[in-house]
mmCIF file of C-alpha atoms in Angstrom:
data_model
loop_
_atom_site.group_PDB
_atom_site.id
_atom_site.type_symbol
_atom_site.label_atom_id
_atom_site.label_comp_id
_atom_site.label_asym_id
_atom_site.label_seq_id
_atom_site.Cartn_x
_atom_site.Cartn_y
_atom_site.Cartn_z
ATOM 1 C CA UNK A 1 0.104 -37.503 13.155
ATOM 2 C CA UNK A 2 -3.540 -36.584 12.723
ATOM 3 C CA UNK A 3 -3.890 -35.728 16.407
ATOM 4 C CA UNK A 4 -0.829 -33.476 16.194
ATOM 5 C CA UNK A 5 -2.343 -31.692 13.214
ATOM 6 C CA UNK A 6 -5.585 -31.147 15.087
ATOM 7 C CA UNK A 7 -3.655 -29.832 18.085
ATOM 8 C CA UNK A 8 -1.679 -27.406 15.921
ATOM 9 C CA UNK A 9 -4.867 -26.146 14.288
ATOM 10 C CA UNK A 10 -6.472 -25.633 17.685
ATOM 11 C CA UNK A 11 -3.423 -23.726 18.914
ATOM 12 C CA UNK A 12 -3.443 -21.385 15.929
ATOM 13 C CA UNK A 13 -7.164 -20.831 16.344
ATOM 14 C CA UNK A 14 -6.732 -19.814 19.967
ATOM 15 C CA UNK A 15 -5.502 -16.286 19.160
ATOM 16 C CA UNK A 16 -7.543 -13.800 21.155
ATOM 17 C CA UNK A 17 -7.632 -10.070 21.740
ATOM 18 C CA UNK A 18 -6.566 -9.507 25.333
ATOM 19 C CA UNK A 19 -7.070 -5.755 25.280
ATOM 20 C CA UNK A 20 -8.686 -3.560 22.620
ATOM 21 C CA UNK A 21 -7.624 0.076 22.294
ATOM 22 C CA UNK A 22 -9.151 0.713 18.874
ATOM 23 C CA UNK A 23 -11.539 3.422 20.186
ATOM 24 C CA UNK A 24 -14.672 1.822 18.758
ATOM 25 C CA UNK A 25 -16.526 2.353 22.040
ATOM 26 C CA UNK A 26 -15.466 5.982 22.567
ATOM 27 C CA UNK A 27 -17.080 8.966 20.862
ATOM 28 C CA UNK A 28 -14.460 11.654 21.459
ATOM 29 C CA UNK A 29 -11.329 12.439 23.420
ATOM 30 C CA UNK A 30 -13.477 13.968 26.173
ATOM 31 C CA UNK A 31 -14.459 10.389 27.071
ATOM 32 C CA UNK A 32 -10.921 9.954 28.419
ATOM 33 C CA UNK A 33 -11.821 12.355 31.229
ATOM 34 C CA UNK A 34 -14.245 9.754 32.605
ATOM 35 C CA UNK A 35 -11.232 7.712 33.704
ATOM 36 C CA UNK A 36 -9.625 8.302 37.108
ATOM 37 C CA UNK A 37 -7.690 6.243 39.644
ATOM 38 C CA UNK A 38 -10.911 6.034 41.668
ATOM 39 C CA UNK A 39 -13.052 5.210 38.614
ATOM 40 C CA UNK A 40 -10.932 3.166 36.171
ATOM 41 C CA UNK A 41 -13.351 3.101 33.238
ATOM 42 C CA UNK A 42 -12.710 2.836 29.506
ATOM 43 C CA UNK A 43 -9.795 1.260 27.618
ATOM 44 C CA UNK A 44 -7.167 3.861 28.562
ATOM 45 C CA UNK A 45 -5.641 5.495 31.597
ATOM 46 C CA UNK A 46 -5.235 9.197 30.892
ATOM 47 C CA UNK A 47 -2.924 11.009 33.258
ATOM 48 C CA UNK A 48 0.361 11.696 31.432
ATOM 49 C CA UNK A 49 -0.287 15.015 29.726
ATOM 50 C CA UNK A 50 0.010 18.774 30.187
ATOM 51 C CA UNK A 51 -2.327 21.009 32.174
ATOM 52 C CA UNK A 52 -4.500 21.973 29.202
ATOM 53 C CA UNK A 53 -7.829 20.404 28.239
ATOM 54 C CA UNK A 54 -7.773 16.905 26.782
ATOM 55 C CA UNK A 55 -8.700 18.316 23.364
ATOM 56 C CA UNK A 56 -5.372 20.185 23.261
ATOM 57 C CA UNK A 57 -3.446 16.900 23.275
ATOM 58 C CA UNK A 58 -5.765 14.150 22.005
ATOM 59 C CA UNK A 59 -8.225 14.014 19.118
ATOM 60 C CA UNK A 60 -10.255 11.047 17.869
ATOM 61 C CA UNK A 61 -11.445 10.975 14.262
ATOM 62 C CA UNK A 62 -12.002 8.561 11.360
ATOM 63 C CA UNK A 63 -9.532 10.806 9.494
ATOM 64 C CA UNK A 64 -6.811 9.803 11.966
ATOM 65 C CA UNK A 65 -6.897 6.052 11.293
ATOM 66 C CA UNK A 66 -5.190 3.843 8.756
ATOM 67 C CA UNK A 67 -7.883 3.784 6.024
ATOM 68 C CA UNK A 68 -7.003 0.149 5.340
ATOM 69 C CA UNK A 69 -7.952 -0.840 8.896
ATOM 70 C CA UNK A 70 -11.639 -1.615 8.509
ATOM 71 C CA UNK A 71 -11.945 -2.906 12.098
ATOM 72 C CA UNK A 72 -11.251 0.532 13.559
ATOM 73 C CA UNK A 73 -13.900 3.229 13.426
ATOM 74 C CA UNK A 74 -11.385 5.959 14.194
ATOM 75 C CA UNK A 75 -7.802 6.702 15.080
ATOM 76 C CA UNK A 76 -6.155 9.185 17.413
ATOM 77 C CA UNK A 77 -3.981 12.242 16.926
ATOM 78 C CA UNK A 78 -1.512 12.675 19.784
ATOM 79 C CA UNK A 79 -0.216 16.238 20.067
ATOM 80 C CA UNK A 80 2.673 17.922 21.848
ATOM 81 C CA UNK A 81 2.098 21.643 22.448
ATOM 82 C CA UNK A 82 4.027 24.240 24.428
ATOM 83 C CA UNK A 83 2.012 23.231 27.515
ATOM 84 C CA UNK A 84 2.516 19.457 27.171
ATOM 85 C CA UNK A 85 4.699 19.143 30.265
ATOM 86 C CA UNK A 86 3.609 16.592 32.843
ATOM 87 C CA UNK A 87 4.201 16.716 36.580
ATOM 88 C CA UNK A 88 6.861 19.450 36.482
ATOM 89 C CA UNK A 89 9.115 17.558 34.059
ATOM 90 C CA UNK A 90 11.143 19.227 31.309
ATOM 91 C CA UNK A 91 10.000 16.634 28.758
ATOM 92 C CA UNK A 92 6.893 17.074 26.645
ATOM 93 C CA UNK A 93 4.598 14.059 26.983
ATOM 94 C CA UNK A 94 1.191 12.925 25.746
ATOM 95 C CA UNK A 95 0.556 9.271 26.481
ATOM 96 C CA UNK A 96 -2.266 6.774 26.925
ATOM 97 C CA UNK A 97 -1.856 3.575 28.937
ATOM 98 C CA UNK A 98 -4.027 0.435 28.692
ATOM 99 C CA UNK A 99 -6.649 0.131 31.430
ATOM 100 C CA UNK A 100 -7.081 -3.614 31.826
ATOM 101 C CA UNK A 101 -6.770 -6.549 34.188
ATOM 102 C CA UNK A 102 -6.015 -8.887 31.286
ATOM 103 C CA UNK A 103 -2.734 -10.814 31.186
ATOM 104 C CA UNK A 104 -1.056 -8.476 28.686
ATOM 105 C CA UNK A 105 2.353 -8.902 30.363
ATOM 106 C CA UNK A 106 2.369 -12.686 30.607
ATOM 107 C CA UNK A 107 3.402 -15.433 28.208
ATOM 108 C CA UNK A 108 3.729 -14.684 24.502
ATOM 109 C CA UNK A 109 1.770 -11.698 23.237
ATOM 110 C CA UNK A 110 1.674 -9.278 20.316
ATOM 111 C CA UNK A 111 1.344 -5.527 20.843
ATOM 112 C CA UNK A 112 -0.223 -4.050 17.691
ATOM 113 C CA UNK A 113 -0.475 -0.459 16.472
ATOM 114 C CA UNK A 114 -0.128 1.607 13.324
ATOM 115 C CA UNK A 115 1.634 4.966 13.319
ATOM 116 C CA UNK A 116 1.810 7.856 10.882
ATOM 117 C CA UNK A 117 2.726 11.522 10.625
ATOM 118 C CA UNK A 118 1.701 14.430 8.401
ATOM 119 C CA UNK A 119 3.538 17.270 6.709
ATOM 120 C CA UNK A 120 1.565 19.481 9.122
ATOM 121 C CA UNK A 121 3.133 19.623 12.607
ATOM 122 C CA UNK A 122 5.632 16.791 12.014
ATOM 123 C CA UNK A 123 7.841 15.665 14.913
ATOM 124 C CA UNK A 124 11.198 17.426 15.089
ATOM 125 C CA UNK A 125 14.141 15.563 13.578
ATOM 126 C CA UNK A 126 16.403 17.280 16.122
ATOM 127 C CA UNK A 127 14.667 15.990 19.268
ATOM 128 C CA UNK A 128 14.569 12.424 20.542
ATOM 129 C CA UNK A 129 11.073 10.947 20.642
ATOM 130 C CA UNK A 130 10.325 7.810 22.637
ATOM 131 C CA UNK A 131 7.235 6.166 21.152
ATOM 132 C CA UNK A 132 5.077 3.212 22.225
ATOM 133 C CA UNK A 133 7.514 2.337 25.008
ATOM 134 C CA UNK A 134 7.581 0.388 28.258
ATOM 135 C CA UNK A 135 8.709 1.908 31.539
ATOM 136 C CA UNK A 136 12.033 0.018 31.494
ATOM 137 C CA UNK A 137 12.472 0.704 27.738
ATOM 138 C CA UNK A 138 13.255 -2.907 26.846
ATOM 139 C CA UNK A 139 11.639 -2.186 23.499
ATOM 140 C CA UNK A 140 10.289 0.953 21.823
ATOM 141 C CA UNK A 141 10.270 3.074 18.701
ATOM 142 C CA UNK A 142 12.471 6.144 18.446
ATOM 143 C CA UNK A 143 12.352 9.137 16.116
ATOM 144 C CA UNK A 144 14.625 12.147 15.841
ATOM 145 C CA UNK A 145 18.086 12.693 17.254
ATOM 146 C CA UNK A 146 19.754 13.695 20.477
ATOM 147 C CA UNK A 147 22.513 16.143 19.584
ATOM 148 C CA UNK A 148 21.953 15.379 15.900
ATOM 149 C CA UNK A 149 19.103 15.056 13.406
ATOM 150 C CA UNK A 150 17.504 11.802 12.278
ATOM 151 C CA UNK A 151 14.514 11.290 9.978
ATOM 152 C CA UNK A 152 14.208 7.527 10.502
ATOM 153 C CA UNK A 153 11.688 5.609 12.562
ATOM 154 C CA UNK A 154 13.873 3.247 14.589
ATOM 155 C CA UNK A 155 13.060 0.168 16.641
ATOM 156 C CA UNK A 156 15.243 -0.343 19.691
ATOM 157 C CA UNK A 157 15.885 -3.212 22.076
ATOM 158 C CA UNK A 158 17.401 -2.153 25.405
ATOM 159 C CA UNK A 159 18.428 1.194 23.921
ATOM 160 C CA UNK A 160 20.132 -0.242 20.813
ATOM 161 C CA UNK A 161 18.881 0.262 17.253
ATOM 162 C CA UNK A 162 17.864 -3.061 15.668
ATOM 163 C CA UNK A 163 15.822 -1.859 12.686
ATOM 164 C CA UNK A 164 15.031 1.425 10.955
ATOM 165 C CA UNK A 165 12.946 2.778 8.106
ATOM 166 C CA UNK A 166 12.313 6.180 6.557
ATOM 167 C CA UNK A 167 9.282 7.647 8.317
ATOM 168 C CA UNK A 168 7.870 9.896 5.573
ATOM 169 C CA UNK A 169 4.647 11.871 5.531
ATOM 170 C CA UNK A 170 1.214 10.213 5.248
ATOM 171 C CA UNK A 171 2.567 6.645 5.293
ATOM 172 C CA UNK A 172 1.002 4.217 7.746
ATOM 173 C CA UNK A 173 3.550 1.947 9.404
ATOM 174 C CA UNK A 174 1.893 -1.139 10.887
ATOM 175 C CA UNK A 175 3.807 -2.505 13.860
ATOM 176 C CA UNK A 176 3.610 -5.521 16.138
ATOM 177 C CA UNK A 177 5.982 -6.157 19.011
ATOM 178 C CA UNK A 178 6.300 -9.935 19.482
ATOM 179 C CA UNK A 179 6.988 -10.210 23.198
ATOM 180 C CA UNK A 180 7.579 -13.420 25.124
ATOM 181 C CA UNK A 181 7.525 -12.413 28.766
ATOM 182 C CA UNK A 182 8.021 -16.024 29.860
ATOM 183 C CA UNK A 183 11.132 -16.689 27.750
ATOM 184 C CA UNK A 184 12.485 -13.131 27.744
ATOM 185 C CA UNK A 185 12.512 -12.196 24.065
ATOM 186 C CA UNK A 186 11.178 -9.588 21.672
ATOM 187 C CA UNK A 187 10.822 -9.462 17.884
ATOM 188 C CA UNK A 188 9.356 -7.032 15.372
ATOM 189 C CA UNK A 189 6.716 -7.303 12.645
ATOM 190 C CA UNK A 190 6.092 -4.482 10.162
ATOM 191 C CA UNK A 191 4.257 -3.483 7.007
ATOM 192 C CA UNK A 192 2.955 -0.298 5.402
ATOM 193 C CA UNK A 193 -0.495 0.700 4.214
ATOM 194 C CA UNK A 194 -2.693 -2.317 3.539
ATOM 195 C CA UNK A 195 0.106 -4.885 3.379
ATOM 196 C CA UNK A 196 0.038 -7.777 5.866
ATOM 197 C CA UNK A 197 2.543 -7.750 8.675
ATOM 198 C CA UNK A 198 5.811 -9.591 8.102
ATOM 199 C CA UNK A 199 8.553 -10.477 10.545
ATOM 200 C CA UNK A 200 11.435 -8.030 10.076
ATOM 201 C CA UNK A 201 13.464 -8.896 13.192
ATOM 202 C CA UNK A 202 13.399 -12.390 14.683
ATOM 203 C CA UNK A 203 12.913 -12.638 18.449
ATOM 204 C CA UNK A 204 16.031 -11.800 20.443
ATOM 205 C CA UNK A 205 16.838 -12.123 24.113
ATOM 206 C CA UNK A 206 15.834 -9.204 26.327
ATOM 207 C CA UNK A 207 14.774 -8.515 29.894
ATOM 208 C CA UNK A 208 11.094 -8.279 28.987
ATOM 209 C CA UNK A 209 9.108 -7.134 31.993
ATOM 210 C CA UNK A 210 5.974 -5.120 32.636
ATOM 211 C CA UNK A 211 3.357 -4.729 35.329
ATOM 212 C CA UNK A 212 0.622 -4.593 32.687
ATOM 213 C CA UNK A 213 0.118 -0.849 33.205
ATOM 214 C CA UNK A 214 3.255 0.721 31.747
ATOM 215 C CA UNK A 215 2.955 0.504 27.960
ATOM 216 C CA UNK A 216 2.825 4.116 26.805
ATOM 217 C CA UNK A 217 0.782 4.625 23.626
ATOM 218 C CA UNK A 218 1.967 8.062 22.627
ATOM 219 C CA UNK A 219 5.181 10.038 22.751
ATOM 220 C CA UNK A 220 7.757 11.375 25.197
ATOM 221 C CA UNK A 221 10.050 14.031 23.728
ATOM 222 C CA UNK A 222 13.403 15.081 25.170
ATOM 223 C CA UNK A 223 14.245 18.816 25.032
ATOM 224 C CA UNK A 224 17.139 20.219 23.024
ATOM 225 C CA UNK A 225 16.990 23.949 23.775
ATOM 226 C CA UNK A 226 14.918 24.874 20.709
ATOM 227 C CA UNK A 227 11.607 26.673 21.068
ATOM 228 C CA UNK A 228 8.624 24.343 21.253
ATOM 229 C CA UNK A 229 6.476 23.840 18.170
ATOM 230 C CA UNK A 230 3.305 21.785 17.931
ATOM 231 C CA UNK A 231 3.971 18.184 16.874
ATOM 232 C CA UNK A 232 1.473 15.474 15.911
ATOM 233 C CA UNK A 233 1.642 11.697 15.691
ATOM 234 C CA UNK A 234 -1.242 9.489 14.588
ATOM 235 C CA UNK A 235 -2.091 6.036 15.974
ATOM 236 C CA UNK A 236 -4.532 3.451 14.665
ATOM 237 C CA UNK A 237 -5.412 -0.204 15.229
ATOM 238 C CA UNK A 238 -4.074 -0.434 18.799
ATOM 239 C CA UNK A 239 -4.678 -3.798 20.479
ATOM 240 C CA UNK A 240 -2.892 -6.674 22.212
ATOM 241 C CA UNK A 241 -3.424 -10.343 21.382
ATOM 242 C CA UNK A 242 -2.067 -13.737 22.351
ATOM 243 C CA UNK A 243 -2.116 -17.191 20.772
ATOM 244 C CA UNK A 244 -0.951 -16.387 17.236
ATOM 245 C CA UNK A 245 -0.226 -13.156 15.444
ATOM 246 C CA UNK A 246 -2.871 -11.595 13.203
ATOM 247 C CA UNK A 247 -1.064 -10.234 10.158
ATOM 248 C CA UNK A 248 -4.100 -8.598 8.519
ATOM 249 C CA UNK A 249 -4.051 -4.833 9.078
ATOM 250 C CA UNK A 250 -7.724 -4.915 10.036
ATOM 251 C CA UNK A 251 -6.926 -7.244 12.914
ATOM 252 C CA UNK A 252 -9.095 -9.986 14.367
#
């Protein structure tokens, strides 16, 4: 029994950050311009955005982070403007993608981030927003409606709502996707402010798949015919870990 206890302790202690997107090594959003397909430097790929300067769509600042996250020096404001159309699409998009060779799409991992909005430039309730999503949309957050209005932040699995909460202004929602790529399951952990993460949806079966370069940290917004207005979302504490989940908002 003692050996089993030692083994369990060692397993829990093996949690490790696979990829760190908490911006502690970047000074400003202009640093994102150093990345290119030919020169893949920094923690993020930056190519899904409009034709304006990076400062029109992305801003780093200590004011943009969850103040309870002491491990992050700053957070990021992701903005949709009337030029935020990528590659001739009719959808507004501002997204960052992890730049890493780490095994972030293998085994059991936790995708961490905190998200907030302000009363200034809030996302439209009448447009569908796809947030922190994978290319095949096996799991993601949604906000707003398509053909209706919705003021809830919703977590979806394969396009179906599994959990929802009132979004609200100036509230930090701490999120972790519990993804088991080996077993094909996904669960959700959540808290607000400084509270530790708690499991809110137990892992459920899903076709979890990723090439390790298709998790979109940011927002894709579907049009609804209304005139475009500036919209902001704030992200903080973005990282991916394996081993065991870290429930402290400040992370490992």
